């Protein structure tokens, strides 16, 4: 399994920005796909953004135009830049990696957006 460590969460006012980071324990090119998920209280975990090994990205409709997933291959790190944050973006954000048949999760980082 891949070890994932997230950071960058916090409290921000609506309209503000945060950047989440996810450091992987292995070369990103050995991972088929990486993604950011979030889970709000009382709701199911949902996919926010994903990036395939070839760099193709995909976003949930709710965050298109506001969030950007990117990576730094040299640092084995995937980022989620979140702009124009809304109170409904409040959730625990998790990093996810799919390698071969295994799925790995980070410990999660809390993002709270105040109105």
Tab-separated table of C-alpha atoms in Angstrom:
chain	number	residue	atom	x	y	z
A	1	UNK	CA	0.000	0.000	0.000
A	2	UNK	CA	0.914	3.627	-0.502
A	3	UNK	CA	1.313	5.837	2.566
A	4	UNK	CA	-0.348	9.224	2.199
A	5	UNK	CA	0.017	12.247	4.463
A	6	UNK	CA	-2.263	15.240	3.997
A	7	UNK	CA	-1.793	18.757	5.278
A	8	UNK	CA	-3.065	22.256	4.656
A	9	UNK	CA	-6.545	22.206	6.086
A	10	UNK	CA	-7.879	24.891	8.379
A	11	UNK	CA	-10.487	27.528	9.004
A	12	UNK	CA	-11.140	30.114	6.324
A	13	UNK	CA	-13.844	32.645	5.573
A	14	UNK	CA	-16.144	32.217	2.623
A	15	UNK	CA	-14.448	33.454	-0.534
A	16	UNK	CA	-11.023	32.538	0.764
A	17	UNK	CA	-8.501	29.979	-0.440
A	18	UNK	CA	-6.612	26.993	0.896
A	19	UNK	CA	-4.120	24.588	-0.621
A	20	UNK	CA	-4.063	20.991	0.507
A	21	UNK	CA	-1.000	18.807	0.080
A	22	UNK	CA	-0.688	15.032	-0.057
A	23	UNK	CA	2.755	13.488	0.149
A	24	UNK	CA	3.057	9.920	-1.109
A	25	UNK	CA	5.518	7.280	0.054
A	26	UNK	CA	6.251	6.175	-3.487
A	27	UNK	CA	6.958	7.589	-6.921
A	28	UNK	CA	3.755	9.151	-8.238
A	29	UNK	CA	4.286	7.516	-11.644
A	30	UNK	CA	3.832	4.105	-10.024
A	31	UNK	CA	0.308	5.149	-8.962
A	32	UNK	CA	-2.507	4.715	-11.486
A	33	UNK	CA	-4.612	7.566	-10.195
A	34	UNK	CA	-4.749	9.970	-7.290
A	35	UNK	CA	-7.687	11.871	-6.007
A	36	UNK	CA	-9.124	14.115	-3.353
A	37	UNK	CA	-12.341	13.131	-1.632
A	38	UNK	CA	-14.335	14.867	1.057
A	39	UNK	CA	-16.824	13.855	3.677
A	40	UNK	CA	-19.127	16.286	5.426
A	41	UNK	CA	-20.938	15.359	8.668
A	42	UNK	CA	-23.839	13.031	7.961
A	43	UNK	CA	-22.938	12.677	4.290
A	44	UNK	CA	-21.189	10.089	2.202
A	45	UNK	CA	-17.629	10.521	1.067
A	46	UNK	CA	-17.532	12.049	-2.401
A	47	UNK	CA	-14.925	12.513	-5.081
A	48	UNK	CA	-13.780	16.110	-5.470
A	49	UNK	CA	-10.965	15.868	-8.005
A	50	UNK	CA	-8.765	13.220	-9.557
A	51	UNK	CA	-5.648	12.980	-11.656
A	52	UNK	CA	-4.588	9.976	-13.699
A	53	UNK	CA	-0.985	8.977	-14.207
A	54	UNK	CA	-1.002	10.649	-17.632
A	55	UNK	CA	-2.045	13.923	-16.038
A	56	UNK	CA	-5.674	13.943	-17.099
A	57	UNK	CA	-7.910	15.515	-14.466
A	58	UNK	CA	-11.555	15.334	-13.519
A	59	UNK	CA	-13.645	17.398	-11.121
A	60	UNK	CA	-16.959	17.201	-9.362
A	61	UNK	CA	-19.455	19.667	-10.784
A	62	UNK	CA	-19.669	21.451	-7.432
A	63	UNK	CA	-16.006	22.486	-7.545
A	64	UNK	CA	-15.337	22.998	-11.254
A	65	UNK	CA	-13.741	26.357	-11.876
A	66	UNK	CA	-12.845	26.787	-8.201
A	67	UNK	CA	-10.585	23.834	-7.330
A	68	UNK	CA	-7.472	22.658	-9.129
A	69	UNK	CA	-5.614	19.382	-8.649
A	70	UNK	CA	-1.930	19.360	-9.516
A	71	UNK	CA	1.225	17.443	-8.731
A	72	UNK	CA	4.920	17.917	-8.143
A	73	UNK	CA	6.561	14.738	-9.349
A	74	UNK	CA	9.932	15.555	-7.811
A	75	UNK	CA	8.307	15.935	-4.409
A	76	UNK	CA	5.889	13.001	-4.776
A	77	UNK	CA	3.160	15.429	-3.801
A	78	UNK	CA	-0.343	16.090	-5.055
A	79	UNK	CA	-2.078	19.365	-4.321
A	80	UNK	CA	-5.620	20.633	-4.222
A	81	UNK	CA	-5.862	24.381	-4.662
A	82	UNK	CA	-9.240	25.541	-3.421
A	83	UNK	CA	-10.413	29.037	-4.303
A	84	UNK	CA	-13.628	30.915	-3.697
A	85	UNK	CA	-14.467	28.574	-0.864
A	86	UNK	CA	-18.058	28.234	0.263
A	87	UNK	CA	-19.527	27.059	3.580
A	88	UNK	CA	-20.757	23.933	1.791
A	89	UNK	CA	-17.131	22.996	1.099
A	90	UNK	CA	-16.717	22.313	4.823
A	91	UNK	CA	-15.641	18.694	5.235
A	92	UNK	CA	-12.786	16.381	6.026
A	93	UNK	CA	-10.699	16.060	2.892
A	94	UNK	CA	-8.940	12.790	2.124
A	95	UNK	CA	-6.197	11.946	-0.315
A	96	UNK	CA	-6.620	8.699	-2.247
A	97	UNK	CA	-4.243	6.616	-4.322
A	98	UNK	CA	-4.979	3.662	-6.562
A	99	UNK	CA	-2.041	1.408	-7.296
A	100	UNK	CA	-2.578	-1.914	-8.989
A	101	UNK	CA	-5.518	-3.463	-7.128
A	102	UNK	CA	-4.985	-1.539	-3.888
A	103	UNK	CA	-6.603	1.670	-2.690
A	104	UNK	CA	-4.913	3.792	-0.058
A	105	UNK	CA	-6.254	6.674	2.024
A	106	UNK	CA	-4.678	9.426	4.021
A	107	UNK	CA	-5.754	10.348	7.514
A	108	UNK	CA	-7.778	13.342	6.361
A	109	UNK	CA	-7.528	17.055	6.968
A	110	UNK	CA	-10.358	19.273	8.166
A	111	UNK	CA	-11.472	22.220	6.064
A	112	UNK	CA	-13.958	24.596	7.654
A	113	UNK	CA	-15.409	27.527	5.736
A	114	UNK	CA	-17.239	30.136	7.773
A	115	UNK	CA	-19.958	32.323	6.321
